[in-house]
XYZ file of C-alpha atoms in Angstrom:
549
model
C -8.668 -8.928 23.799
C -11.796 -6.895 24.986
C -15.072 -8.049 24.220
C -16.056 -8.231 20.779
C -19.216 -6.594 18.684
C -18.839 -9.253 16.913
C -21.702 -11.345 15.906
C -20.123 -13.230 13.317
C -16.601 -14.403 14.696
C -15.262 -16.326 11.324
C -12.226 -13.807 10.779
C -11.793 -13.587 14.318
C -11.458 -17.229 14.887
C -8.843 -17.252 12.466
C -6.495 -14.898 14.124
C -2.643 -16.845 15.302
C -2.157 -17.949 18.179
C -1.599 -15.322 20.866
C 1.937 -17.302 20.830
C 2.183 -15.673 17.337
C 1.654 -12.406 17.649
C 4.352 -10.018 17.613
C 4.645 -7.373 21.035
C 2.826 -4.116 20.324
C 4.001 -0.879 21.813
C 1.907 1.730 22.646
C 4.244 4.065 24.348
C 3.145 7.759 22.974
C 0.713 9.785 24.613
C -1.439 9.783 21.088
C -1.543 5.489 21.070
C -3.720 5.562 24.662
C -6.569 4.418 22.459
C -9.880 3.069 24.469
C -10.907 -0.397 24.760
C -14.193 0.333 22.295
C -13.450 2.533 18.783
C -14.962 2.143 15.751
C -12.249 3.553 13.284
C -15.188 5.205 10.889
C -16.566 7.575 13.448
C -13.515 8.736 13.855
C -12.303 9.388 10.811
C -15.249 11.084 9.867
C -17.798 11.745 12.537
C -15.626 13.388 14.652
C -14.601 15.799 12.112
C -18.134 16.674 11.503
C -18.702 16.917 15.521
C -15.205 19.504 15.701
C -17.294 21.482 13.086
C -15.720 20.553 9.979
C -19.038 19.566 8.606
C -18.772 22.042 5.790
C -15.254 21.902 4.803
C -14.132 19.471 1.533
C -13.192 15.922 2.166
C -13.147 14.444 -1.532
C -12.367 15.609 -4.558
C -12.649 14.672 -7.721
C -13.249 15.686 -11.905
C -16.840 15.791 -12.576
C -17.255 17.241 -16.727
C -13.678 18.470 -15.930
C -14.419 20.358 -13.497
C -12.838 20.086 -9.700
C -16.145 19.102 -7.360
C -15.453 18.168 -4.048
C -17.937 16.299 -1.582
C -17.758 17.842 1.998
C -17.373 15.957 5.319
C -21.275 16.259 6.076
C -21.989 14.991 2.693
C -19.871 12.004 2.700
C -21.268 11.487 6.709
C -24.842 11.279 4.830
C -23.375 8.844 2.088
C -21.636 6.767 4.132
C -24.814 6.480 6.522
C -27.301 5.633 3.962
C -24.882 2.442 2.949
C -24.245 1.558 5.901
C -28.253 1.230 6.385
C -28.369 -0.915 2.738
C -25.583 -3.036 4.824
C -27.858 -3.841 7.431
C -31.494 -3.203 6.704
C -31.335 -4.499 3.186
C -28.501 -7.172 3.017
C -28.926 -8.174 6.526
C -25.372 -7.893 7.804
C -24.273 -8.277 11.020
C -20.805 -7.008 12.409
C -17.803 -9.616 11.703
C -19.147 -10.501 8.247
C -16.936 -9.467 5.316
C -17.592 -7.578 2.600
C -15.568 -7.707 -0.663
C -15.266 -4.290 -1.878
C -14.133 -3.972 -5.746
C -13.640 -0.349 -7.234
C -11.009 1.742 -8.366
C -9.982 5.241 -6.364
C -13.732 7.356 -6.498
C -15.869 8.476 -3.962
C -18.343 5.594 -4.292
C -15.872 3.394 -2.916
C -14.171 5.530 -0.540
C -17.741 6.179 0.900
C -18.209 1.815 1.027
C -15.385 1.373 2.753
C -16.353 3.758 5.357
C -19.790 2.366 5.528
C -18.552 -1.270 5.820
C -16.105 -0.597 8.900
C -18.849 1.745 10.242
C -21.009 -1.067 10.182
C -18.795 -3.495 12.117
C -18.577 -5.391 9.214
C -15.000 -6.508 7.965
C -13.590 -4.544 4.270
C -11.828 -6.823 1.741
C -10.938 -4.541 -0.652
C -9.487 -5.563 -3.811
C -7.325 -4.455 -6.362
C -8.988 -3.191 -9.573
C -6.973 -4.551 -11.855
C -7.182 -8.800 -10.339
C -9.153 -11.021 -12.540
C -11.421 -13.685 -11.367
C -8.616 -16.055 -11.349
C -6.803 -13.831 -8.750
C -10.097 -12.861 -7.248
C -11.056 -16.658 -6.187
C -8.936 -17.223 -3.933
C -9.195 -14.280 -1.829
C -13.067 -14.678 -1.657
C -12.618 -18.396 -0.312
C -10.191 -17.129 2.303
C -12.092 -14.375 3.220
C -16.000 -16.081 2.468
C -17.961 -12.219 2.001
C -21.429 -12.848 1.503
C -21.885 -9.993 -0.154
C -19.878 -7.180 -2.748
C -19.832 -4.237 -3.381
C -18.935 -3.512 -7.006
C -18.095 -0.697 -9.157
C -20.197 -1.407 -12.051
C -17.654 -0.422 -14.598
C -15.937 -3.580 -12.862
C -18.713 -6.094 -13.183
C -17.140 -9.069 -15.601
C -14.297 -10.679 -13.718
C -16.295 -10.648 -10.414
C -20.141 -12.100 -11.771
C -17.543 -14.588 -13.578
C -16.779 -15.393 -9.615
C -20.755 -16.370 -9.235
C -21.002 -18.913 -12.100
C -21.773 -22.230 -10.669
C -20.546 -23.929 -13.493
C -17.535 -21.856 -13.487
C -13.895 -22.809 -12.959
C -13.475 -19.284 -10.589
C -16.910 -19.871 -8.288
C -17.249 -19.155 -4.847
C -19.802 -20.528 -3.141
C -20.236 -18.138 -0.373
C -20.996 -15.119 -2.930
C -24.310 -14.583 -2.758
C -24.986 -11.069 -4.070
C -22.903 -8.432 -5.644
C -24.507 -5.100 -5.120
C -23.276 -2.814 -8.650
C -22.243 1.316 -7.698
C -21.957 4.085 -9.996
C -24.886 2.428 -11.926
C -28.074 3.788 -12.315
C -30.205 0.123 -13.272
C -32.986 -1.292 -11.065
C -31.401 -3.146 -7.801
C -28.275 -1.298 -7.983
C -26.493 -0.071 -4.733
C -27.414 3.591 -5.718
C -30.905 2.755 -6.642
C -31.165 1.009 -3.266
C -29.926 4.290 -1.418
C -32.560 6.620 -2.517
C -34.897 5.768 0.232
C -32.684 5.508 3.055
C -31.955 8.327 5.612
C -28.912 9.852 5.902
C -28.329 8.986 9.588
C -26.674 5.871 11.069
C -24.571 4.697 14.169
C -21.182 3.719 14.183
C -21.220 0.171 15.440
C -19.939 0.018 19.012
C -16.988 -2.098 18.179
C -14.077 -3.068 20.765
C -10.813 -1.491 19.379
C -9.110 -4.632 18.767
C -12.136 -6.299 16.357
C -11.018 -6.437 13.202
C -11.435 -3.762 10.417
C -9.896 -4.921 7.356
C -8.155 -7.982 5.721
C -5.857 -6.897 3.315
C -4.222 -9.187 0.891
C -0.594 -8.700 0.184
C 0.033 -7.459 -3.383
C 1.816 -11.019 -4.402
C 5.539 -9.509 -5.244
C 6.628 -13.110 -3.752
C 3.825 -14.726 -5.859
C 1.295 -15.765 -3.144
C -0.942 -13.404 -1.407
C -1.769 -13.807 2.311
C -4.643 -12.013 4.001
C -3.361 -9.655 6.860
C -5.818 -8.796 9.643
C -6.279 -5.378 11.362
C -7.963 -3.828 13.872
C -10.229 -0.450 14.499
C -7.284 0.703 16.433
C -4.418 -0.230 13.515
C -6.661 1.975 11.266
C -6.182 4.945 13.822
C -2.813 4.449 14.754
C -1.339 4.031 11.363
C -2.850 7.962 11.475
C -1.395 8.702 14.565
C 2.167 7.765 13.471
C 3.797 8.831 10.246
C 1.429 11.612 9.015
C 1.926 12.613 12.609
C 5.446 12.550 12.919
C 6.610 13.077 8.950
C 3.939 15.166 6.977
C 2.519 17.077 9.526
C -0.743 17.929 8.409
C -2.394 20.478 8.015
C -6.665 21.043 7.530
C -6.183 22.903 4.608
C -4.201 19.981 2.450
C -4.968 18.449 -0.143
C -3.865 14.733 -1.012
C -3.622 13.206 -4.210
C -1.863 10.039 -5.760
C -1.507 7.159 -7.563
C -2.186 3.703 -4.746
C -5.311 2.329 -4.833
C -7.807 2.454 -1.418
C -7.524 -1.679 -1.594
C -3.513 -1.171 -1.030
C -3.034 -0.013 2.493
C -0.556 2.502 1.466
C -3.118 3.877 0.072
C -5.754 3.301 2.024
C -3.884 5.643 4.130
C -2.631 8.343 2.117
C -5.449 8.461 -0.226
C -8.087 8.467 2.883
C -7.467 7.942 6.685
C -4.719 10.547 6.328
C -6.720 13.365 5.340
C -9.862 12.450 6.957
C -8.129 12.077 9.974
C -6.546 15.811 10.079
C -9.970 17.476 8.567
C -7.992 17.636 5.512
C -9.044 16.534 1.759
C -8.234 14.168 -0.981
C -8.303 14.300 -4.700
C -9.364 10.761 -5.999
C -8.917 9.351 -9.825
C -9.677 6.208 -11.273
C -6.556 5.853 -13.184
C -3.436 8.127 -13.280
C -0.207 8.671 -15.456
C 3.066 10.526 -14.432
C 1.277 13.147 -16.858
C -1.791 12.908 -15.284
C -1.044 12.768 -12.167
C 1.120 16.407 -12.258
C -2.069 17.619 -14.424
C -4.174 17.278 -11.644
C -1.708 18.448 -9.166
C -2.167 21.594 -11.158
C -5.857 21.560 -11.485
C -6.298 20.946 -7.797
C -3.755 22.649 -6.495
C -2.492 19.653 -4.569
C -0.468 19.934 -1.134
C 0.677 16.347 -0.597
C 1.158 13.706 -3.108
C 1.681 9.197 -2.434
C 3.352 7.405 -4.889
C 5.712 4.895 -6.459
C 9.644 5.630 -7.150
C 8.630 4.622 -11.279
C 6.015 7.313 -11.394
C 8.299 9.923 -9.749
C 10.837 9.208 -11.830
C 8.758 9.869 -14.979
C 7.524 12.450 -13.313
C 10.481 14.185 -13.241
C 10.504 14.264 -16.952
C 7.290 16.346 -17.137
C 7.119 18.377 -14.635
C 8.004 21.608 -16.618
C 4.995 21.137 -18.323
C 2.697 21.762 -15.502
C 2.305 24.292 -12.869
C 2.620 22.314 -9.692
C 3.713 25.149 -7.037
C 1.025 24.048 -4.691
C 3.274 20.823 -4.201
C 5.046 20.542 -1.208
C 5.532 17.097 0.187
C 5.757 13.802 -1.995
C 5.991 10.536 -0.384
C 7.279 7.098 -1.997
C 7.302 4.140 -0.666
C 6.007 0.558 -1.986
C 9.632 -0.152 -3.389
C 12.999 0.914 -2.430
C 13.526 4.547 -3.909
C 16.508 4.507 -5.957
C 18.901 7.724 -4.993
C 19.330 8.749 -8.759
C 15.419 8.859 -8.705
C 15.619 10.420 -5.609
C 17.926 13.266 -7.368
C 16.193 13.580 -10.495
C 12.749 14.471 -9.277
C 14.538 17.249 -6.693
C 16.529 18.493 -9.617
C 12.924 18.883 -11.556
C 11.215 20.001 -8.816
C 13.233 21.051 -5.662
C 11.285 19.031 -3.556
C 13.007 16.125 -1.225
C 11.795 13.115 -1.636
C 10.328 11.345 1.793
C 11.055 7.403 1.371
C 9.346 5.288 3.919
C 9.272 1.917 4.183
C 5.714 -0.051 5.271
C 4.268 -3.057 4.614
C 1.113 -4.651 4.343
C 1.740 -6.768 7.960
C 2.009 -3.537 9.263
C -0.744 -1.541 7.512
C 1.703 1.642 7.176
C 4.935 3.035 6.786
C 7.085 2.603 9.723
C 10.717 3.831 8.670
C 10.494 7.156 7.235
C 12.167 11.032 7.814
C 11.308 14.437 6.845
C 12.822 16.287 4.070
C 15.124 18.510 6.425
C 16.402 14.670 7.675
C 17.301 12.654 4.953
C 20.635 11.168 4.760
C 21.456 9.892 1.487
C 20.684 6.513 0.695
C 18.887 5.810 3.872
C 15.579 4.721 3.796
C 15.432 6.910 7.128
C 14.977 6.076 10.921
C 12.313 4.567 13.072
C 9.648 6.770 13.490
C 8.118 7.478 16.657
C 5.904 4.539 17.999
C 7.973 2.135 16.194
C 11.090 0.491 17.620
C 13.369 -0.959 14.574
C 16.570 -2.863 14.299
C 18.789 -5.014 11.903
C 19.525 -8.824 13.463
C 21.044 -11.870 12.428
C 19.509 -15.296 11.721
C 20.020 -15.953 14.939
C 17.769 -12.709 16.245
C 20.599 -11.096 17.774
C 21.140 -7.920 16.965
C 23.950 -6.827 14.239
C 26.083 -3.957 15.169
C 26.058 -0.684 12.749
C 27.187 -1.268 9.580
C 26.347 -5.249 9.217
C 23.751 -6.597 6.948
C 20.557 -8.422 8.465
C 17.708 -8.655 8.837
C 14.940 -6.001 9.546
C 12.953 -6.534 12.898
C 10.078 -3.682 13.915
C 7.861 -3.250 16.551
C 4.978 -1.145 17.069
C 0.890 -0.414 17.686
C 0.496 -2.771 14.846
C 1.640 -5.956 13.316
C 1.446 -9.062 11.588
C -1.782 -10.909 11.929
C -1.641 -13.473 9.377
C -5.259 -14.783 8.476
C -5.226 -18.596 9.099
C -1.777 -18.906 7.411
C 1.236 -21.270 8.732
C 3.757 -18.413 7.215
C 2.905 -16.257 10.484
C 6.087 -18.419 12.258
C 8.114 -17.229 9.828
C 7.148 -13.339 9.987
C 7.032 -12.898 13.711
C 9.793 -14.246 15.844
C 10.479 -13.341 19.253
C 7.721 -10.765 19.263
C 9.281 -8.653 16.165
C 8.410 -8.582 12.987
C 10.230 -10.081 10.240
C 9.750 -7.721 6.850
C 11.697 -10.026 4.427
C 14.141 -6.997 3.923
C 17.959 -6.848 4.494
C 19.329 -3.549 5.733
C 22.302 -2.117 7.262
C 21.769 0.626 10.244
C 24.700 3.164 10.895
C 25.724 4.608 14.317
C 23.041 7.060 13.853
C 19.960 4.784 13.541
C 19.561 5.570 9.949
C 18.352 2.485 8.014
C 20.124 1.700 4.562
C 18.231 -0.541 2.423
C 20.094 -3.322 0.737
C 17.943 -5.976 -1.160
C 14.405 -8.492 0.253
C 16.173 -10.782 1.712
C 15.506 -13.517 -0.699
C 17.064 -10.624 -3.714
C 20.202 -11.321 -1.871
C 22.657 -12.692 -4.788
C 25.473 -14.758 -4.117
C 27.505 -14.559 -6.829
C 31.289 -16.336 -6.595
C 31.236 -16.104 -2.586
C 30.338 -12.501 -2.681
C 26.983 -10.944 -1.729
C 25.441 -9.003 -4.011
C 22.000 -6.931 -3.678
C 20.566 -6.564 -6.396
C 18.764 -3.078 -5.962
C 22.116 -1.944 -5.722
C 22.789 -2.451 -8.945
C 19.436 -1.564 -10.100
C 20.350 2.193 -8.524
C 23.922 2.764 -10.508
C 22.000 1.251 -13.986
C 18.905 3.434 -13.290
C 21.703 6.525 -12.749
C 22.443 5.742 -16.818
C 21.245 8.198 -19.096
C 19.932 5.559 -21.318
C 18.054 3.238 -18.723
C 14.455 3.746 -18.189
C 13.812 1.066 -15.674
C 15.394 -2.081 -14.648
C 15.534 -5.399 -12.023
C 18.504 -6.997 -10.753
C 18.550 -10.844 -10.279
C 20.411 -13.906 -9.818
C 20.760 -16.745 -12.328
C 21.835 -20.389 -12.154
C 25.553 -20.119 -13.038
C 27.397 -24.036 -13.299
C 30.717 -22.140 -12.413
C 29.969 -18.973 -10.329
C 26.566 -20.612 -8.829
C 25.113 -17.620 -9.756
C 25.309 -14.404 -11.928
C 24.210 -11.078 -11.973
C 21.488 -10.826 -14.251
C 19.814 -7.065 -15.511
C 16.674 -7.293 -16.876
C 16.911 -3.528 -18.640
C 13.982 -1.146 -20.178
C 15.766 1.683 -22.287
C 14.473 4.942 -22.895
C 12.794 5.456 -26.085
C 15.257 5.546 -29.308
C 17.458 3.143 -27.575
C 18.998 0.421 -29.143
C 19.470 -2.505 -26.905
C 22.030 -4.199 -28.937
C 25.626 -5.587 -27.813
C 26.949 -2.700 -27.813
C 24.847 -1.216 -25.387
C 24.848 -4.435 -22.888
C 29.286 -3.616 -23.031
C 28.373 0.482 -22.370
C 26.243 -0.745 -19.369
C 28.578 -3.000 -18.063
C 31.286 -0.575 -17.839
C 29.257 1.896 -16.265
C 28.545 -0.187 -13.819
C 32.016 -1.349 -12.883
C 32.812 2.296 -12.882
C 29.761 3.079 -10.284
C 30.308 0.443 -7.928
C 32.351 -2.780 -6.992
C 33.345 -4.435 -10.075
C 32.165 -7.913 -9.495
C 29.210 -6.476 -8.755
C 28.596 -5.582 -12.474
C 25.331 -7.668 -14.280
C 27.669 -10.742 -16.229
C 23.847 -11.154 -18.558
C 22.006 -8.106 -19.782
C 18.542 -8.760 -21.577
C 16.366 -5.959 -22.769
C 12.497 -5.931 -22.492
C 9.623 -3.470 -23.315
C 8.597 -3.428 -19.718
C 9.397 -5.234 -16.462
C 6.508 -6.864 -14.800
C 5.276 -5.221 -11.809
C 2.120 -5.776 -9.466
C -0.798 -3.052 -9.467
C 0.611 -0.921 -6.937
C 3.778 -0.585 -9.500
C 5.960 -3.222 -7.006
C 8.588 -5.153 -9.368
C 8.147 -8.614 -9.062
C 11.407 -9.519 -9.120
C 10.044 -13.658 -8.590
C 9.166 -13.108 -12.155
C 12.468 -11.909 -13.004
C 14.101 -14.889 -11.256
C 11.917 -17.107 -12.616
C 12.832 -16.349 -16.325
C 16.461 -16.252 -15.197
C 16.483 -19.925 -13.892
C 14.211 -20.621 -17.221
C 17.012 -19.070 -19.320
């Protein structure tokens, strides 16, 4: 590790042990990064130095009408906070700063400002509470937020000394998008709109990012300057391509690093733009692909799959590259949306360890089923419990290697992620001769059922292929005789009727689809599954009510 900008080493102290850390790779021409980078000067500054000043970097709705900001507008933005950061708040580089806002240019512009600063981001979701924020503020001990105003309650509940959520080491929120005395924009109006980037050594870290808690308990992944670049240098690279005159739009929120990087870095790195929105529907979300005119659009398989539904009620020719990731995409979803659209879906596979997508392929090379292959600057393969690699076809585990990895945050479970310098995504996958990845279950979805392995997204994919089905999760349940049973957990479209009839309909379908003792033995219908706020399905939940039941 080069030497630090850091003044405040907290976050840094808690990285693993170098014993810990997984191998990085840096073996493409683009990875060569220098040993000082400051990852906000060059997503931004250097577009405004190649003379993109001018062109638009964020859009968004302003009286419903499109208004975009332009690169030398945001530079002036994100300047002027970065100067409240340090003249005002009296930050020095290495102290975090909690971020809390949903997808708008205010917060866009304070997460630039904060890694510009050398200061550490902790953004969080929009929709945690204080119960869910507390414990990522007494990992992560910020100082000071950053707050969307129209977000104020469950965070201020966070500052109440007499409180069951307080954190001591809040001292100040700072309130956005809010015009009262002492707010963040009434504390910009006097600043200039010129600031330098921080001289910070690539490998200081940027951003902690908590996981988004599908296994229940959220761990606080570190990364660096450089991870912020490279996760640019890789798949939007490689996969989308992109162009300056793009524009991005989508669902993930900037505190989710999937979309952190396809709502922002992505764009900003390639001089191209972004549409931000606060909140989105599948309706919404094609409505402003049409009021845009958007190029490139990040979500979830659920929203693409509803998607699909509407689409003929908007004009969304400008569309011509939609990525999914966040979940496994399900190939009937996968065939629906082309059959509404014509587009090919491009699946990738990331993970918050890894800041990005790292499995992924273009529309003229998917193979169906396949997540896709390794794309360049990652190294992937499928091993055994033992490490050893399995040969193509066999189920394991997946292992991946690349310019960035899992930096756990003070955390015994980093052992257990990175072994033998790979990392260790918690997902089971076959890999055929070709080095196309198939994805089979998370590891721990894995149901044994009667001595045979079942996963359980597999069945998820031939329900989901059911006119009637809407959404659905797979699980196993205690079972005295079989140890355990496939168990559907099934939302039906609307006019449905989820009666006994329907669970035998269901049933046969799926013994018709696939395997027939792979078909769900319990079938219970619900209004909605529960999911995380990047639209995840958190299948512990699931389980949990099975082994309840």
């Amino acid at each position: 590790m080069t030497h630090t900008a850091h003044v405040d080493t907290y976050a840094r102290d808690r990285l693993p042990p170098a014993a810990q850390w997984p191998d990085l790779v840096f073996d493409l021409p683009e990875l060569q990064y220098p040993p000082r980078l400051n990852a906000a000067a060059e997503l931004l500054d250097r577009q405004v130095e190649c003379g993109h000043a001018d062109r638009p970097a964020l859009w968004q709705l302003v009286d419903g009408v499109p208004t975009c900001a332009t690169y030398a507008q945001l530079q002036y933005r994100v300047n002027q906070i970065a100067r409240v950061l340090v003249e005002d708040l009296g930050l020095v580089p290495g102290e975090r700063v909690l971020l809390r806002g949903p997808n708008n240019p205010m917060m866009a512009a304070c997460w630039l400002a904060v890694v510009k600063a050398g200061l550490i981001a902790v953004a969080t979701m929009p929709l945690l509470r204080a119960r869910d924020l507390a414990p990522i503020i007494a990992r992560a001990r910020p100082r000071i937020a950053l707050c969307d105003v129209a977000l104020w309650q469950d965070l201020a509940t966070c500052t109440n000394p007499n409180g069951e959520f307080y954190c001591d080491s809040l001292e100040r929120i700072c309130y956005f998008n809010d015009g009262e005395f002492g707010s963040l924009d009434m504390m910009l109006r006097e600043k200039p709109g010129d600031f330098r980037a921080v001289d910070t050594a690539a490998d200081d870290i940027a951003l902690i990012a908590f996981t988004s808690g599908t296994t229940g308990v959220p761990k606080g992944t570190m990364h660096f300057h450089r991870d912020v670049v490279a996760m640019c240098d890789c798949f939007p690279q490689s996969i989308l391509k992109v162009r300056p005159d793009e524009i991005f739009c989508g669902t993930p929120p900037l505190a989710f690093t999937f979309g952190l990087g396809g709502m922002l870095a992505f764009p900003l790195r390639y001089g191209a733009s972004t549409v931000l929105t606060e909140k989105a529907t599948p309706d919404s979300l094609l409505a402003t692909i049409a009021a845009f005119r958007a190029t490139t659009c990040f979500t979830a398989p659920t929203f693409y799959r509803q998607m699909a539904a509407l689409a003929k009620k908007h004009d969304i020719g400008s569309l011509r590259k939609c990525v999914s990731a966040g979940e496994a995409l399900p190939d009937a979803t996968r065939q629906l949306f082309k059959k509404a659209t014509g587009i090919e879906l491009i699946d990738g596979i990331g993970a918050t360890e890894m800041i990005h997508i790292f499995i992924s392929h273009t529309p003229e090379t998917v193979r169906r089923g396949a997540t896709g292959y390794a794309i360049p600057g990652y190294q992937a393969r499928v091993v055994d419990d033992a490490g050893n690699p399995c040969p193509p076809g066999v189920i394991g585990r997946l292992a991946v290697k690349g310019p960035t990895g899992c930096r756990y945050m003070d955390d015994p479970r980093q052992a257990d992620y990175v072994k033998n310098g790979w990392n260790l995504t918690g997902d089971a996958y076959l890999m055929d001769a070709d080095g196309y990845f198939f994805y089979q279950a998370r590891t721990d979805d894995m149901i044994v059922t009667a001595g045979y392995n079942v996963a359980g997204p597999e069945v998820e994919a031939c329900l989901l292929a059911h006119p009637d089905v809407a959404e659905c999760g797979v699980v196993g349940a205690p079972d005295a005789e079989r140890g355990q049973i496939v168990k559907a957990y099934v939302v039906l479209k609307p006019g449905r009727k989820g009666d006994a009839a329907m669970v035998r309909a269901l049933q046969d379908y799926v013994k018709a689809g696939i395997a027939p003792y792979k078909y769900p033995r319990a079938i219970e219908f619900m209004a909605a599954l529960p999911r995380t706020e990047t639209g995840k399905l958190q299948r512990f939940r699931l389980r949990q009510a099975a082994a309840g039941d």
